[in-house]
Structures are given as structure tokens and as C-alpha cells.
Amino acid sequence: MNNKLSYCFWFLPIVAVSSLGLDVFIPGLPQISDTFGTSPDSTQLLISIYVFALSIGQLIFGLLIDKYGCQKAFILGVVLFTAANVAIVYSDSYTTLLASRFIQGLGGGAIAVSIFSSVPKNFSKDLIGKVFSIFSSVLSIVPVLAPILGGFLTATYSWTACFTFLTAYMIFCMILNCFKPLPSRDSVSSETTNIGFQFYLTLLRTKSFVVGCTACSLGFSTQLVFFSSSPIVIIKQFQIDTEYFGFLFAVNAFSITLGSLLVVKLIGKYSEEIIIKAGAILLIVAGVSFYLNYFTADTNVWYFIIPSCFGSFGFALLMSAGTTLALSEFAHQSGRASSINGALPLIMASIFSWLVMSLWDERWMTIATFYCLCGFAIYLTATFLKPTDRIVTANTVQSSAS
């Protein structure tokens, strides 16, 4: 157990991996569509299938982490992620590209659940919330920088350069891991390996986990809808050049960074429930702002970016506070708790993103309605499911499973 917050900075580049796999190639989506002769709607599957595989990977490897430790799951994730990057670069068909993205998502899921489940094992309880907030800050910076880098690589070379970069990045992460490995099997409590699937029922009966996971799930769903729609709106609808797409995308992502940094200050001063409600209100504000496009004859790209910034700021509050609320009491079962809290948002986001993009209209009524509905659902959940049962120990879970 580590009592120094600075220790978490060793893990920050690894935290960024799964998000890099999602964000860095987004400016190349139109070029991928031209390369393989697919429609823009079909190309969006490259986002959805990656996110879906991330969720599956977290569920699979979350089961293994509590038994075998985080380090082995991390290594397997690196192998899958790196092999998929190479396969993507040399893909000669869209089917191969989709299959490789699925494998890449599995590897990204293993890496993500390994690093997040290591937090309750590595840090004292009073630091867990701050570490999660710092991790969320990193995940918010990635959408700022990755599209800029992806836009440069795509414009200068081609879309495959994005995945060549990811391969090199994984080598860098492995070098870091050699110096600071994640918890191994030797540091895993034996009591956690004897808890069966009853543990998942215990999670779903815990109000703090339900509220936190709902905030994460619906909050991330709004962001995936934005990720999926931004190339259509910014590049296609408003005819913005690919190399400038990343900068506009970064304006939105910068609000995630500000929100995540703010949460680091807020956690400990205010309850996670209050922070979650604030994030929900910002989603509603974003949705109402999107509606303005319907009533405005002459619009520009900022009518899309500014509401997205409100939503992204709210998303940062929801993810940091939601993750802390959902996981901080499950130190001994963090692998499975992290896998559920990680997988459910990804599964729900994949479904909702596909649904919203299937119903997409150029006046943005679908995204406006979706943001408002998510905001109201999160606020009502935090209001009516007051997480009073927040102390869940390994002994409680063990007794529930027996």
C-alpha cells in the first residue's frame, strides 16, 4: 500500500492507452472511408466495435485479475493491442480492419482494467479518490492531444500512421512497466479468489455502485455520441479541413481537462453525489444548447462545439466522482468491480451511439434529446438512490457470497 500520491504518475502513460486507441485515428475516418469504399455511417463501426471490445476485454480480464494479479492481465493486453495495431496497418479489406479493431479493443480493455483495479491495491483509502481524479485528468487530456496528432499524421502520411504510432507507444509503456510493475498474484489476497458470481449481485445491490456506475455509463455515452458525430458535423457538414479538425476537437476536450482538474479539488470537500448532480445539470444545459441550432437559420461550427464543451465539462465531473463512488469501497475485489464499472459504460455507450447515429439529423435534434435524457436520468438516480450503504468490506462481500 502506497501513501504517496506522486507514485501514481508512473502509471499515467499506461492510463492513456485505451483512450489513445479511440481518439488518435478519428481525423482519419473520412480517409479510411475513401480507402475501403465504405459509407461514413459504416466507418463509424470502427469506433463502436472498439468500444464494445473494450467492454468485453474488461469483463474477461477483470475476472482474472482478482485471482492472478494485474501484471499478467496487463502483459496479455499489451500483446493483443500491439498485434492488432500491426494487423490494422497491413489490412487489405474492411472486414480485416474491423476484426483487428475488435482485437485491439480486447487488449485495450485488459490494459484499462489492470491499471484501474490496481489503484485500491496500490494506494491507501484516503488517496483513492484523488488518484482516480488524476487518471480522469489524463483521460481528458488525451482527447485534446490525440486528434491533433492524428490529424497531423493523417495529413502528412496516411491514416495507418496513427496505428504505427500506437505500436511505438506500447513499447514505451512496456519499458515503464519494467520499472514499476502492477500488483502480481503474490500481492492478491487469497480471500478474493473464493468469491463467486454472487459478488456481481452484491455490486448491483450496492446503491453507491449503482449511482456511480450510472453516472459513468450515461456520461460516457454522451461523449461517444460526440466522438462519433464530430467528424460528420465538423468535416462533412461544415467542410473543415482534416488538419484543423483536431484543434476544434481539442477545444471541446480542453473542457474535460478543466473539469477533471476541478474534481481533484472538489473531492473531499463535497460528496460525490453533489458532484454527480452538478455534472448531470451540465449535460442538460448542453442538450438545451444543441436545440438552439434548430431555431437558428445561419449556424456555424461553434453552435456545435460550445454545447459540447458544456457536456464535456459535465462528463469530467461524472466520470471522476462516479468512478470514486463506485470503486473506492471494493479494494479487495477491485478487478471485478472495475470490470463492471468499466464494461457497462462501454456497452451502453456503444448501443446508444449506434442508435443516435442511426437517427442522426443535420439539425442535431437527436444529440440534443439524448444529452437531456441522460442528464435527467443521472440526476434522478442520484436523488432517489441515495448511497447511504457506502461501506462495503471484503468480509461483507464474502458473507454475501457464502
C-alpha positions as a printed Julia matrix, in Angstrom:
402×3 Matrix{Float64}:
   0.0     0.0     0.0
   1.44    3.38   -1.03
   0.8     6.63    0.84
   2.42    8.93   -1.72
   0.22   10.45   -4.44
   3.28   11.03   -6.65
   3.62    7.26   -7.13
   0.62    7.28   -9.49
   2.48    9.39  -12.06
   4.42    6.3   -13.16
   1.16    4.83  -14.42
  -0.23    7.84  -16.29
   1.12    6.91  -19.77
  -0.47    3.46  -19.4
  -3.79    5.03  -18.35
  -3.88    6.83  -21.72
  -3.61    3.67  -23.87
  -7.27    2.73  -24.26
  -8.28    6.33  -24.94
  -5.49    6.79  -27.49
  -6.8     3.76  -29.36
 -10.15    5.52  -29.64
  -9.14    9.14  -30.29
  -5.96    9.26  -32.33
  -7.43    7.9   -35.58
 -10.72    9.87  -35.57
  -9.44   12.54  -38.02
  -8.6     9.69  -40.41
 -12.15    8.31  -40.58
 -13.03   10.08  -43.85
  -9.76    8.83  -45.41
 -10.48    5.28  -44.22
 -13.93    5.55  -45.8
 -12.34    6.53  -49.12
  -9.66    3.83  -48.89
 -12.08    0.95  -48.42
 -15.02    2.43  -50.32
 -17.36    2.4   -47.32
 -20.02    4.9   -46.32
 -19.35    7.32  -43.44
 -22.01    5.51  -41.39
 -20.24    2.18  -41.9
 -16.9     3.69  -40.93
 -18.4     4.67  -37.57
 -18.37    0.93  -36.77
 -14.62    1.26  -36.23
 -15.45    3.33  -33.15
 -18.36    1.24  -31.91
 -16.66   -2.14  -32.33
 -13.55   -0.9   -30.5
 -15.63    0.41  -27.59
 -17.66   -2.81  -27.47
 -14.46   -4.9   -27.41
 -13.09   -2.68  -24.64
 -16.07   -3.66  -22.52
 -15.7    -7.36  -23.28
 -11.98   -7.2   -22.52
 -12.62   -5.6   -19.15
 -15.17   -8.24  -18.21
 -12.89  -11.13  -19.21
  -9.7    -9.82  -17.65
 -11.45   -8.36  -14.6
 -12.31  -11.94  -13.58
  -8.68  -12.96  -13.92
  -7.12  -10.01  -12.11
  -8.5   -10.82   -8.65
  -7.08  -14.34   -8.99
  -3.83  -13.86  -10.92
  -2.99  -10.19  -10.35
  -2.9    -7.09  -12.53
   0.51   -7.63  -14.08
  -0.33  -10.76  -16.08
  -3.52   -9.21  -17.42
  -1.57   -6.12  -18.42
   1.03   -8.13  -20.37
  -1.67  -10.07  -22.23
  -3.37   -6.78  -23.05
  -0.17   -5.31  -24.44
   0.36   -8.35  -26.69
  -3.2    -8.17  -28.08
  -3.14   -4.39  -28.53
   0.23   -4.35  -30.28
  -0.53   -7.31  -32.56
  -3.8    -5.67  -33.59
  -2.02   -2.41  -34.45
   0.29   -4.26  -36.83
  -2.67   -6.11  -38.38
  -4.54   -2.83  -38.91
  -1.6    -1.22  -40.7
  -1.46   -4.13  -43.17
  -5.23   -4.64  -43.53
  -6.26   -5.17  -47.14
 -10.03   -5.31  -46.53
 -12.56   -3.55  -44.36
 -13.54   -6.86  -42.75
  -9.94   -7.45  -41.63
  -9.8    -3.9   -40.33
 -12.94   -4.42  -38.24
 -11.66   -7.73  -36.84
  -8.33   -6.13  -35.93
 -10.1    -3.25  -34.2
 -12.03   -5.78  -32.12
  -8.8    -7.49  -31.02
  -7.26   -4.1   -30.31
 -10.24   -3.26  -28.11
  -9.84   -6.52  -26.16
  -6.22   -5.61  -25.46
  -7.16   -2.06  -24.52
  -9.79   -3.42  -22.13
  -7.23   -5.65  -20.42
  -4.84   -2.72  -20.02
  -7.55   -0.39  -18.73
  -8.97   -2.76  -16.12
  -5.46   -3.71  -15.0
  -4.42   -0.15  -14.26
  -7.72    0.95  -12.66
  -8.07   -2.14  -10.49
  -4.5    -1.64   -9.26
  -5.46    1.66   -7.58
  -7.25    0.23   -4.49
  -4.43   -2.34   -4.2
  -1.63    0.23   -4.53
  -2.92    3.26   -2.6
  -4.35    3.99    0.82
  -8.08    4.64    1.02
  -7.75    8.4     1.52
  -5.81    8.7    -1.77
  -8.03    6.52   -3.97
 -10.42    9.3    -4.97
  -7.59   11.7    -5.84
  -5.78    9.03   -7.89
  -8.94    8.3    -9.87
  -9.35   12.03  -10.49
  -5.77   12.32  -11.74
  -6.36    9.32  -14.01
  -9.51   11.02  -15.31
  -7.47   14.16  -15.97
  -5.12   12.12  -18.15
  -8.04   10.57  -19.98
  -9.34   14.08  -20.6
  -6.02   15.35  -21.96
  -5.83   12.51  -24.48
  -8.85   13.77  -26.47
  -7.15   17.17  -26.57
  -3.83   15.97  -27.96
  -4.67   12.75  -29.8
  -6.86   14.24  -32.57
  -4.26   16.94  -33.19
  -1.57   14.29  -33.52
  -3.89   12.07  -35.55
  -4.78   14.93  -37.88
  -1.08   15.69  -38.44
  -0.18   12.04  -39.07
  -3.15   11.54  -41.39
  -2.5    14.72  -43.39
   1.28   14.19  -43.57
   1.36   10.42  -44.13
  -1.9     8.46  -44.03
  -4.36    7.06  -41.53
  -2.15    3.99  -41.0
   0.49    6.23  -39.39
  -1.84    6.62  -36.4
  -1.6     2.9   -35.67
   2.15    2.82  -36.28
   2.41    5.47  -33.59
   0.31    3.33  -31.23
   2.7     0.41  -31.73
   5.68    2.57  -30.75
   3.74    3.93  -27.78
   3.11    0.42  -26.48
   6.84   -0.28  -26.5
   7.32    2.83  -24.35
   4.64    1.65  -21.89
   6.29   -1.76  -21.57
   9.58   -0.09  -20.67
   7.83    1.91  -17.93
   6.15   -1.23  -16.68
   9.52   -2.93  -16.26
  10.44   -0.28  -13.67
   7.06   -0.13  -11.91
   5.11   -3.38  -12.44
   1.49   -3.68  -11.41
   0.47   -5.88   -8.43
   1.2    -9.55   -9.08
  -0.52  -12.68   -7.83
   1.66  -12.72   -4.73
   0.05   -9.47   -3.56
  -3.52  -10.62   -4.23
  -5.46  -11.61   -1.12
  -6.49  -15.25   -1.2
  -9.97  -14.39    0.05
 -10.78  -12.61   -3.22
 -10.31  -15.76   -5.28
 -13.05  -17.62   -3.43
 -15.87  -15.17   -4.15
 -18.14  -16.38   -6.93
 -20.57  -14.61   -9.23
 -22.63  -13.7    -6.18
 -20.27  -10.77   -5.93
 -21.82   -9.21   -9.03
 -25.23   -9.33   -7.4
 -23.72   -7.64   -4.35
 -22.42   -4.88   -6.59
 -25.82   -4.29   -8.15
 -27.44   -4.16   -4.71
 -24.98   -1.52   -3.52
 -26.53    1.92   -4.06
 -23.2     3.73   -4.21
 -22.05    1.44   -7.02
 -25.34    1.81   -8.93
 -25.28    5.62   -8.72
 -21.58    5.83   -9.62
 -21.83    3.35  -12.48
 -24.94    5.07  -13.88
 -23.12    8.4   -13.88
 -20.15    6.85  -15.68
 -22.3     4.93  -18.16
 -24.57    7.73  -19.31
 -21.82   10.34  -19.08
 -19.53    8.32  -21.32
 -22.43    7.63  -23.69
 -22.79   11.35  -24.38
 -19.08   11.59  -25.13
 -19.1     8.65  -27.53
 -22.03   10.23  -29.36
 -19.96   13.41  -29.66
 -16.89   11.45  -30.84
 -18.96    9.64  -33.46
 -20.78   12.71  -34.73
 -17.93   15.24  -34.69
 -16.31   14.13  -37.99
 -19.72   14.25  -39.69
 -20.52   17.71  -38.36
 -17.08   19.35  -38.4
 -15.56   17.8   -41.54
 -18.58   16.89  -43.65
 -21.27   19.41  -42.68
 -19.09   22.48  -42.16
 -16.28   21.48  -44.58
 -13.46   21.97  -42.06
 -10.09   20.62  -43.25
  -8.84   17.44  -41.57
  -5.72   19.08  -40.14
  -7.87   21.68  -38.34
 -10.34   19.13  -37.05
  -8.03   18.17  -34.2
  -7.81   21.75  -32.95
 -11.6    22.16  -32.85
 -11.88   18.77  -31.19
  -9.27   19.91  -28.67
 -11.34   22.95  -27.7
 -14.06   20.59  -26.53
 -11.63   18.17  -24.9
  -9.96   21.02  -23.02
 -13.19   21.43  -21.04
 -12.82   17.79  -19.93
  -9.36   18.61  -18.62
 -10.66   21.6   -16.68
 -13.47   19.52  -15.21
 -11.14   16.72  -14.17
  -8.7    19.11  -12.52
 -11.59   20.74  -10.69
 -12.76   17.38   -9.32
  -9.33   16.8    -7.75
 -10.01   19.92   -5.66
 -13.68   19.14   -5.0
 -13.36   15.52   -3.82
 -13.04   15.55   -0.05
 -14.79   18.93    0.22
 -18.08   17.86   -1.36
 -19.75   14.48   -1.6
 -19.55   12.52   -4.83
 -23.36   12.7    -5.1
 -23.29   16.51   -5.26
 -20.57   16.47   -7.91
 -22.55   13.92   -9.94
 -25.67   16.08   -9.79
 -23.67   19.08  -11.0
 -22.4    17.03  -13.95
 -25.95   15.93  -14.78
 -27.15   19.55  -14.84
 -24.36   20.45  -17.28
 -25.48   17.65  -19.62
 -28.98   19.13  -19.61
 -27.56   22.6   -20.34
 -25.61   21.12  -23.26
 -28.71   19.41  -24.65
 -30.78   22.59  -24.46
 -27.94   24.47  -26.2
 -27.93   21.92  -29.04
 -31.64   22.62  -29.55
 -30.8    26.24  -30.43
 -29.41   25.05  -33.77
 -32.94   24.02  -34.78
 -34.22   27.56  -34.31
 -31.24   29.33  -35.92
 -31.16   29.83  -39.69
 -27.46   30.67  -40.05
 -25.28   28.34  -37.98
 -21.56   27.67  -37.8
 -19.35   25.06  -36.21
 -19.32   26.85  -32.85
 -23.02   26.12  -32.39
 -21.85   22.51  -32.14
 -18.59   23.0   -30.23
 -19.85   25.26  -27.42
 -22.7    22.96  -26.27
 -20.28   20.05  -26.5
 -17.96   21.87  -24.11
 -20.74   22.14  -21.51
 -21.39   18.43  -21.91
 -17.72   17.5   -21.74
 -17.2    19.54  -18.57
 -20.13   17.7   -17.04
 -18.77   14.38  -18.29
 -15.49   15.02  -16.44
 -17.35   15.59  -13.17
 -19.47   12.46  -13.71
 -16.57   10.13  -14.54
 -14.28   11.18  -11.7
 -16.93   11.29   -8.99
 -18.76    8.26  -10.38
 -15.66    6.08  -10.5
 -14.65    7.09   -6.99
 -18.14    6.41   -5.63
 -18.41    3.05   -7.38
 -14.96    1.56   -6.65
 -13.37    3.04   -3.57
 -15.0     0.55   -1.17
 -14.02   -2.56   -3.17
 -10.27   -2.7    -2.67
 -10.09   -6.49   -2.33
 -12.37   -7.14   -5.31
 -11.2    -4.24   -7.48
 -10.65   -6.41  -10.56
 -14.26   -7.46  -10.89
 -15.66   -4.16   -9.59
 -13.52   -2.25  -12.12
 -14.54   -4.61  -14.92
 -18.25   -4.0   -14.34
 -17.82   -0.25  -13.85
 -15.7    -0.17  -16.99
 -17.71   -2.55  -19.14
 -21.22   -1.25  -18.54
 -20.42    2.3   -19.7
 -18.75    0.94  -22.82
 -21.61   -1.43  -23.67
 -24.26    1.21  -23.08
 -22.27    3.83  -24.96
 -21.85    1.53  -27.97
 -25.59    0.85  -28.12
 -26.65    4.45  -27.59
 -24.06    5.78  -30.03
 -25.26    3.41  -32.73
 -28.88    4.37  -32.04
 -28.26    8.13  -32.07
 -26.12    7.96  -35.22
 -28.76    5.81  -36.93
 -31.33    8.53  -36.24
 -28.93   11.4   -36.94
 -30.27   14.6   -38.48
 -28.37   17.7   -39.55
 -30.34   19.92  -37.15
 -28.92   17.9   -34.21
 -32.26   17.12  -32.6
 -31.17   13.56  -31.76
 -28.0    14.57  -29.92
 -29.87   17.36  -28.1
 -32.57   14.99  -26.9
 -30.05   12.34  -25.91
 -27.97   14.74  -23.78
 -31.08   15.97  -21.97
 -32.37   12.46  -21.29
 -29.01   11.32  -19.91
 -28.75   14.36  -17.66
 -32.22   13.87  -16.2
 -31.65   10.11  -15.71
 -28.39   10.66  -13.82
 -29.84   13.41  -11.64
 -32.9    11.36  -10.72
 -30.78    8.27   -9.95
 -28.52   10.24   -7.61
 -31.57   11.82   -5.95
 -33.71    8.75   -5.34
 -30.95    6.16   -4.78
 -29.15    7.96   -2.0
 -25.92    5.96   -1.49
 -26.13    5.53    2.26
 -24.72    1.97    2.13
 -21.25    3.08    1.1
 -19.15    0.92    3.39
 -18.72   -2.42    1.69
 -15.89   -4.52    3.02
 -14.38   -7.76    1.84
 -15.98   -9.53    4.82
 -19.44   -8.24    3.81
 -18.99   -9.46    0.27
 -17.6   -12.77    1.46
 -20.58  -13.33    3.73
 -22.98  -12.46    0.92
 -21.32  -14.96   -1.37
 -21.43  -17.8     1.15
